[in-house]
GROMACS .gro file of C-alpha atoms in nm:
model
  346
    1MET     CA    1   3.167  -6.704   2.588
    2LYS     CA    2   2.842  -6.801   2.419
    3HIS     CA    3   2.657  -6.591   2.675
    4VAL     CA    4   2.882  -6.290   2.590
    5LYS     CA    5   2.820  -6.328   2.214
    6HIS     CA    6   2.445  -6.356   2.273
    7LEU     CA    7   2.444  -6.046   2.488
    8LEU     CA    8   2.643  -5.845   2.226
    9THR     CA    9   2.392  -5.956   1.958
   10LEU     CA   10   2.101  -5.838   2.164
   11MET     CA   11   2.267  -5.503   2.231
   12LEU     CA   12   2.344  -5.452   1.861
   13MET     CA   13   1.981  -5.528   1.765
   14ALA     CA   14   1.860  -5.275   2.029
   15VAL     CA   15   2.086  -5.004   1.888
   16LEU     CA   16   1.958  -5.072   1.530
   17VAL     CA   17   1.592  -5.044   1.653
   18MET     CA   18   1.667  -4.710   1.819
   19VAL     CA   19   1.839  -4.572   1.509
   20LEU     CA   20   1.550  -4.676   1.284
   21ALA     CA   21   1.298  -4.521   1.522
   22ALA     CA   22   1.490  -4.192   1.528
   23CYS     CA   23   1.493  -4.184   1.147
   24GLY     CA   24   1.117  -4.234   1.142
   25ASP     CA   25   1.065  -3.946   1.392
   26ASP     CA   26   1.280  -3.712   1.178
   27GLY     CA   27   1.062  -3.790   0.880
   28ASP     CA   28   0.745  -3.715   1.077
   29GLU     CA   29   0.892  -3.381   1.200
   30ASP     CA   30   0.987  -3.288   0.841
   31ALA     CA   31   0.632  -3.368   0.722
   32THR     CA   32   0.482  -3.163   1.009
   33ALA     CA   33   0.707  -2.866   0.930
   34ASP     CA   34   0.605  -2.878   0.564
   35ALA     CA   35   0.238  -2.880   0.658
   36SER     CA   36   0.274  -2.586   0.897
   37ASN     CA   37   0.450  -2.388   0.628
   38GLY     CA   38   0.175  -2.457   0.376
   39ASN     CA   39   0.399  -2.688   0.175
   40ASP     CA   40   0.187  -2.997   0.194
   41ASN     CA   41   0.064  -3.091  -0.154
   42GLY     CA   42   0.279  -2.810  -0.285
   43GLY     CA   43  -0.021  -2.571  -0.276
   44GLY     CA   44  -0.113  -2.231  -0.119
   45SER     CA   45  -0.402  -2.117   0.094
   46GLU     CA   46  -0.721  -2.324   0.084
   47GLU     CA   47  -0.925  -2.066   0.281
   48THR     CA   48  -1.262  -1.957   0.134
   49TYR     CA   49  -1.407  -1.614   0.189
   50SER     CA   50  -1.749  -1.456   0.141
   51PHE     CA   51  -1.677  -1.083   0.170
   52LYS     CA   52  -1.918  -0.791   0.210
   53LEU     CA   53  -1.841  -0.446   0.077
   54ALA     CA   54  -2.043  -0.119   0.125
   55HIS     CA   55  -2.035   0.224  -0.043
   56ILE     CA   56  -2.261   0.528  -0.086
   57THR     CA   57  -2.295   0.568  -0.464
   58PRO     CA   58  -2.575   0.447  -0.690
   59THR     CA   59  -2.517   0.148  -0.914
   60SER     CA   60  -2.470   0.374  -1.211
   61HIS     CA   61  -2.164   0.543  -1.055
   62MET     CA   62  -1.801   0.452  -1.129
   63TRP     CA   63  -1.731   0.346  -0.772
   64HIS     CA   64  -1.995   0.076  -0.798
   65GLU     CA   65  -1.844  -0.042  -1.125
   66ALA     CA   66  -1.506  -0.048  -0.949
   67ALA     CA   67  -1.662  -0.258  -0.670
   68GLU     CA   68  -1.790  -0.503  -0.929
   69LYS     CA   69  -1.452  -0.520  -1.089
   70PHE     CA   70  -1.295  -0.587  -0.748
   71GLY     CA   71  -1.534  -0.875  -0.696
   72GLU     CA   72  -1.455  -1.024  -1.043
   73GLU     CA   73  -1.083  -0.996  -0.976
   74LEU     CA   74  -1.106  -1.162  -0.635
   75ASP     CA   75  -1.299  -1.454  -0.786
   76GLU     CA   76  -1.059  -1.499  -1.076
   77ARG     CA   77  -0.735  -1.457  -0.883
   78SER     CA   78  -0.841  -1.687  -0.602
   79ASP     CA   79  -0.978  -1.959  -0.831
   80GLY     CA   80  -1.322  -1.911  -0.686
   81ARG     CA   81  -1.223  -1.908  -0.314
   82MET     CA   82  -1.317  -1.545  -0.272
   83SER     CA   83  -1.663  -1.394  -0.342
   84LEU     CA   84  -1.789  -1.043  -0.286
   85GLU     CA   85  -2.139  -0.920  -0.195
   86ILE     CA   86  -2.185  -0.545  -0.264
   87TYR     CA   87  -2.417  -0.309  -0.075
   88PRO     CA   88  -2.439   0.015  -0.282
   89ALA     CA   89  -2.628   0.341  -0.241
   90SER     CA   90  -2.601   0.368   0.137
   91GLN     CA   91  -2.809   0.048   0.186
   92LEU     CA   92  -2.632  -0.007   0.516
   93GLY     CA   93  -2.666   0.352   0.636
   94THR     CA   94  -2.440   0.654   0.635
   95GLU     CA   95  -2.066   0.635   0.589
   96ALA     CA   96  -2.030   0.666   0.965
   97ASP     CA   97  -2.254   0.356   0.997
   98MET     CA   98  -2.055   0.170   0.735
   99VAL     CA   99  -1.721   0.237   0.900
  100GLN     CA  100  -1.857   0.128   1.237
  101GLN     CA  101  -1.977  -0.192   1.075
  102ILE     CA  102  -1.634  -0.252   0.925
  103GLU     CA  103  -1.472  -0.192   1.261
  104SER     CA  104  -1.702  -0.450   1.421
  105GLY     CA  105  -1.649  -0.702   1.144
  106SER     CA  106  -2.013  -0.730   1.022
  107VAL     CA  107  -1.887  -0.574   0.695
  108ASP     CA  108  -1.544  -0.658   0.551
  109PHE     CA  109  -1.460  -0.377   0.309
  110GLY     CA  110  -1.575  -0.027   0.230
  111PHE     CA  111  -1.516   0.236  -0.040
  112ILE     CA  112  -1.551   0.542   0.188
  113THR     CA  113  -1.502   0.898   0.072
  114ALA     CA  114  -1.180   1.069   0.175
  115ALA     CA  115  -1.408   1.358   0.283
  116TYR     CA  116  -1.561   1.139   0.551
  117MET     CA  117  -1.235   0.969   0.644
  118SER     CA  118  -1.080   1.313   0.706
  119SER     CA  119  -1.321   1.333   1.006
  120ARG     CA  120  -1.170   1.011   1.135
  121SER     CA  121  -0.805   1.095   1.051
  122ASN     CA  122  -0.718   1.454   0.967
  123PRO     CA  123  -0.437   1.379   0.711
  124PHE     CA  124  -0.699   1.256   0.459
  125ALA     CA  125  -0.781   1.626   0.417
  126ALA     CA  126  -0.464   1.651   0.211
  127TRP     CA  127  -0.641   1.499  -0.089
  128PHE     CA  128  -0.852   1.813  -0.111
  129THR     CA  129  -0.558   2.038  -0.170
  130PRO     CA  130  -0.691   2.254  -0.458
  131TYR     CA  131  -0.526   2.213  -0.793
  132ALA     CA  132  -0.271   1.956  -0.668
  133PHE     CA  133  -0.320   1.749  -0.986
  134ASP     CA  134  -0.378   1.832  -1.350
  135SER     CA  135  -0.566   1.509  -1.422
  136LEU     CA  136  -0.716   1.197  -1.268
  137GLU     CA  137  -0.425   0.994  -1.401
  138GLU     CA  138  -0.182   1.212  -1.202
  139ALA     CA  139  -0.386   1.157  -0.885
  140HIS     CA  140  -0.400   0.785  -0.958
  141GLU     CA  141  -0.022   0.770  -0.969
  142ALA     CA  142   0.005   0.984  -0.654
  143ARG     CA  143  -0.178   0.719  -0.456
  144LYS     CA  144   0.141   0.508  -0.477
  145SER     CA  145   0.354   0.780  -0.314
  146ASP     CA  146   0.509   0.750   0.030
  147VAL     CA  147   0.287   1.023   0.173
  148ALA     CA  148  -0.027   0.855   0.037
  149ARG     CA  149   0.073   0.532   0.206
  150LYS     CA  150   0.147   0.713   0.532
  151ILE     CA  151  -0.197   0.864   0.528
  152LEU     CA  152  -0.355   0.520   0.488
  153ASP     CA  153  -0.143   0.393   0.779
  154THR     CA  154  -0.299   0.643   1.019
  155LEU     CA  155  -0.603   0.413   1.027
  156ASP     CA  156  -0.408   0.131   1.196
  157GLU     CA  157  -0.497   0.246   1.544
  158GLN     CA  158  -0.870   0.251   1.464
  159GLY     CA  159  -0.910  -0.125   1.395
  160LEU     CA  160  -0.906  -0.049   1.021
  161THR     CA  161  -0.663  -0.124   0.744
  162GLY     CA  162  -0.626   0.135   0.467
  163LEU     CA  163  -0.569  -0.051   0.144
  164ASP     CA  164  -0.581   0.181  -0.148
  165TYR     CA  165  -0.756   0.477  -0.316
  166LEU     CA  166  -1.004   0.487  -0.608
  167PHE     CA  167  -1.101   0.798  -0.800
  168ALA     CA  168  -1.420   0.937  -0.947
  169GLY     CA  169  -1.419   1.254  -1.147
  170GLN     CA  170  -1.259   1.576  -1.035
  171ARG     CA  171  -1.477   1.842  -0.870
  172VAL     CA  172  -1.665   2.099  -1.069
  173MET     CA  173  -1.896   2.386  -0.974
  174LEU     CA  174  -2.265   2.389  -1.065
  175PHE     CA  175  -2.480   2.704  -1.050
  176LYS     CA  176  -2.857   2.731  -1.066
  177ASP     CA  177  -2.900   3.048  -1.272
  178LYS     CA  178  -2.571   3.243  -1.276
  179GLU     CA  179  -2.262   3.199  -1.485
  180VAL     CA  180  -1.972   3.240  -1.241
  181ARG     CA  181  -1.640   3.350  -1.383
  182THR     CA  182  -1.456   3.478  -1.075
  183PRO     CA  183  -1.458   3.426  -0.697
  184GLU     CA  184  -1.618   3.771  -0.667
  185ASP     CA  185  -1.920   3.632  -0.855
  186MET     CA  186  -1.964   3.371  -0.579
  187GLN     CA  187  -1.983   3.613  -0.288
  188GLY     CA  188  -2.309   3.583  -0.104
  189MET     CA  189  -2.402   3.256  -0.276
  190THR     CA  190  -2.503   2.945  -0.078
  191LEU     CA  191  -2.361   2.623  -0.224
  192ARG     CA  192  -2.394   2.260  -0.129
  193VAL     CA  193  -2.050   2.140  -0.033
  194THR     CA  194  -1.967   1.800   0.115
  195PRO     CA  195  -1.943   1.855   0.491
  196SER     CA  196  -1.564   1.826   0.500
  197PRO     CA  197  -1.370   2.123   0.645
  198PRO     CA  198  -1.110   2.152   0.369
  199MET     CA  199  -1.375   2.156   0.096
  200GLN     CA  200  -1.597   2.398   0.287
  201ASP     CA  201  -1.305   2.626   0.368
  202PHE     CA  202  -1.206   2.650  -0.003
  203TYR     CA  203  -1.548   2.792  -0.079
  204ARG     CA  204  -1.551   3.010   0.232
  205PHE     CA  205  -1.233   3.169   0.098
  206THR     CA  206  -1.429   3.276  -0.212
  207GLY     CA  207  -1.694   3.451  -0.006
  208ALA     CA  208  -1.963   3.185  -0.058
  209ALA     CA  209  -2.153   3.011   0.221
  210SER     CA  210  -2.167   2.631   0.227
  211GLU     CA  211  -2.445   2.388   0.324
  212GLY     CA  212  -2.361   2.026   0.398
  213LEU     CA  213  -2.697   1.885   0.280
  214PRO     CA  214  -2.732   1.507   0.240
  215LEU     CA  215  -2.723   1.411  -0.128
  216PRO     CA  216  -3.090   1.304  -0.143
  217GLU     CA  217  -3.194   1.655  -0.042
  218VAL     CA  218  -2.975   1.845  -0.293
  219TYR     CA  219  -3.204   1.825  -0.601
  220ALA     CA  220  -3.504   1.977  -0.422
  221ALA     CA  221  -3.284   2.237  -0.243
  222VAL     CA  222  -3.160   2.373  -0.577
  223GLN     CA  223  -3.501   2.353  -0.737
  224THR     CA  224  -3.664   2.557  -0.457
  225GLY     CA  225  -3.383   2.808  -0.431
  226VAL     CA  226  -3.258   2.699  -0.085
  227ILE     CA  227  -2.909   2.673  -0.238
  228ASP     CA  228  -2.764   2.849  -0.543
  229GLY     CA  229  -2.554   2.559  -0.667
  230MET     CA  230  -2.314   2.289  -0.553
  231ASP     CA  231  -1.969   2.134  -0.561
  232MET     CA  232  -2.002   1.811  -0.760
  233ASP     CA  233  -1.838   1.588  -1.020
  234LEU     CA  234  -1.965   1.547  -1.376
  235ASP     CA  235  -2.047   1.177  -1.313
  236ALA     CA  236  -2.277   1.251  -1.022
  237THR     CA  237  -2.425   1.548  -1.201
  238ILE     CA  238  -2.557   1.299  -1.460
  239THR     CA  239  -2.649   1.004  -1.237
  240ASN     CA  240  -2.845   1.233  -0.996
  241ASN     CA  241  -3.011   1.439  -1.279
  242TYR     CA  242  -2.883   1.772  -1.146
  243PHE     CA  243  -2.883   1.905  -1.501
  244GLU     CA  244  -3.260   1.938  -1.463
  245VAL     CA  245  -3.223   2.205  -1.194
  246VAL     CA  246  -2.892   2.386  -1.271
  247ASP     CA  247  -2.814   2.587  -1.585
  248TYR     CA  248  -2.438   2.643  -1.557
  249GLY     CA  249  -2.138   2.414  -1.500
  250ALA     CA  250  -1.791   2.554  -1.446
  251VAL     CA  251  -1.537   2.278  -1.517
  252THR     CA  252  -1.278   2.383  -1.268
  253ASN     CA  253  -1.138   2.035  -1.179
  254HIS     CA  254  -1.022   2.204  -0.858
  255MET     CA  255  -1.006   1.890  -0.642
  256VAL     CA  256  -0.991   1.523  -0.691
  257TRP     CA  257  -1.252   1.294  -0.529
  258PRO     CA  258  -1.099   0.977  -0.382
  259ALA     CA  259  -1.266   0.684  -0.213
  260VAL     CA  260  -1.053   0.513   0.046
  261ALA     CA  261  -1.062   0.136   0.024
  262ILE     CA  262  -1.063   0.014   0.384
  263ALA     CA  263  -1.091  -0.332   0.550
  264ASN     CA  264  -1.155  -0.478   0.891
  265GLN     CA  265  -0.809  -0.498   1.041
  266ASP     CA  266  -0.850  -0.837   1.216
  267LEU     CA  267  -0.982  -0.992   0.899
  268PHE     CA  268  -0.706  -0.862   0.672
  269GLU     CA  269  -0.420  -0.926   0.910
  270GLY     CA  270  -0.551  -1.273   0.988
  271MET     CA  271  -0.534  -1.376   0.625
  272PRO     CA  272  -0.235  -1.566   0.486
  273GLU     CA  273   0.010  -1.341   0.299
  274GLU     CA  274  -0.084  -1.492  -0.034
  275ASP     CA  275  -0.448  -1.408   0.023
  276GLN     CA  276  -0.363  -1.055   0.130
  277GLN     CA  277  -0.176  -1.017  -0.192
  278ILE     CA  278  -0.478  -1.135  -0.393
  279VAL     CA  279  -0.688  -0.865  -0.225
  280GLN     CA  280  -0.431  -0.596  -0.292
  281ASP     CA  281  -0.387  -0.703  -0.654
  282ALA     CA  282  -0.766  -0.716  -0.712
  283LEU     CA  283  -0.803  -0.367  -0.566
  284GLU     CA  284  -0.529  -0.230  -0.788
  285ALA     CA  285  -0.696  -0.379  -1.096
  286ALA     CA  286  -1.024  -0.221  -0.989
  287ALA     CA  287  -0.858   0.121  -0.931
  288ASP     CA  288  -0.683   0.103  -1.270
  289HIS     CA  289  -1.011   0.015  -1.443
  290ALA     CA  290  -1.201   0.300  -1.276
  291VAL     CA  291  -0.952   0.576  -1.354
  292THR     CA  292  -0.891   0.463  -1.711
  293LYS     CA  293  -1.262   0.448  -1.791
  294ARG     CA  294  -1.358   0.763  -1.601
  295ALA     CA  295  -1.084   0.975  -1.756
  296SER     CA  296  -1.201   0.869  -2.101
  297GLN     CA  297  -1.557   0.981  -2.026
  298GLU     CA  298  -1.476   1.344  -1.948
  299GLU     CA  299  -1.557   1.489  -2.288
  300GLU     CA  300  -1.857   1.255  -2.327
  301PHE     CA  301  -2.006   1.381  -1.997
  302LYS     CA  302  -1.952   1.745  -2.092
  303GLN     CA  303  -2.129   1.692  -2.421
  304GLN     CA  304  -2.415   1.502  -2.254
  305LEU     CA  305  -2.475   1.790  -2.011
  306MET     CA  306  -2.468   2.044  -2.293
  307ASP     CA  307  -2.716   1.830  -2.486
  308GLU     CA  308  -2.939   1.849  -2.179
  309GLY     CA  309  -2.932   2.229  -2.201
  310MET     CA  310  -2.657   2.326  -1.957
  311THR     CA  311  -2.392   2.583  -2.030
  312ILE     CA  312  -2.060   2.414  -1.975
  313TYR     CA  313  -1.741   2.621  -1.964
  314GLU     CA  314  -1.379   2.601  -1.836
  315LEU     CA  315  -1.225   2.798  -1.553
  316ASP     CA  316  -0.844   2.813  -1.517
  317GLN     CA  317  -0.681   2.766  -1.182
  318ASP     CA  318  -0.532   3.111  -1.194
  319VAL     CA  319  -0.879   3.247  -1.120
  320PHE     CA  320  -0.848   3.092  -0.773
  321ALA     CA  321  -0.481   3.180  -0.700
  322GLU     CA  322  -0.572   3.364  -0.376
  323GLN     CA  323  -0.787   3.070  -0.252
  324ILE     CA  324  -0.510   2.825  -0.329
  325GLU     CA  325  -0.261   3.026  -0.121
  326GLN     CA  326  -0.510   3.055   0.168
  327PHE     CA  327  -0.567   2.680   0.168
  328ASP     CA  328  -0.197   2.603   0.178
  329GLU     CA  329  -0.135   2.854   0.459
  330THR     CA  330  -0.432   2.715   0.661
  331TYR     CA  331  -0.392   2.344   0.617
  332GLY     CA  332  -0.019   2.292   0.570
  333PRO     CA  333   0.076   2.391   0.925
  334SER     CA  334  -0.216   2.194   1.068
  335ASP     CA  335  -0.064   1.850   1.009
  336GLU     CA  336   0.280   1.731   0.904
  337LEU     CA  337   0.134   1.481   0.651
  338ILE     CA  338  -0.081   1.748   0.490
  339GLN     CA  339   0.226   1.968   0.463
  340GLU     CA  340   0.426   1.685   0.313
  341PHE     CA  341   0.147   1.620   0.059
  342ILE     CA  342   0.138   1.987  -0.037
  343ASP     CA  343   0.515   2.002  -0.074
  344THR     CA  344   0.514   1.679  -0.280
  345PHE     CA  345   0.241   1.766  -0.529
  346ARG     CA  346   0.205   2.142  -0.538
   0.00000   0.00000   0.00000
């Protein structure tokens, strides 16, 4: 009987040891689960990032100021975990070079013109629908639309992530020595137009010829009479001193001029969700800053150019009614997203 009691005691002790061990394992598993979900210490991501961003504009341009604002917001919103090094003024090459570097991962972000991106993905041409928006603020709001998001998503298959849009001034027309009031006045003229088919076609519809000269060559080309004027925005007219070689500026505001904020896809998709959100929020703050400040400068820029001796005047969109119709008939059927864009904002 003593042997039986002793045996039962040993068995009971063994059971207690197993139960206690099991409880200890459960606690370890819970702790492991918390750590894998980022719940250890109750904090979020601890990743640090040293980003690189490239764009084409000089440091005096609004897009560079937007890039600086993006960097400030990243630093502040991440508590110093994210920093941004900016390469402005085509320091890393052409936009084609920059996008290739973003694809390869040697550069993380780019502010790339929608004009260039339309050569990579045709739907970006939609942003050059003439007279789609009455103001920069309208275009800024349009970037949140379903069709604007769909256009960004066309980059997914290229190893790129389309994040947002940022706007500089709307497009105006500059003429060397002729005050243009109608499309008929433009027939036979040669104008520098960004080498993007929708932009060039709009001018072709007026009877003008277009030249896709690189920006560094434009000043001399006007000065020597190689071209008769250009498609430009007021901001760049000032920062590039074009007022020294052109006498007339028609404020048509016929197209907006977006930059597409893009990122290396592997980098962005590999970031924790909370860090992705920081990037998105920082970009939105930069976009808001750019459009608010740029819109407020419109009258200031007009006055500055008049003070420099230019004749600045307004042209209503009714002047280009025929060209607007030709654009819609040409580009709408070419792509379903362009047609959706035209239907949404026309």
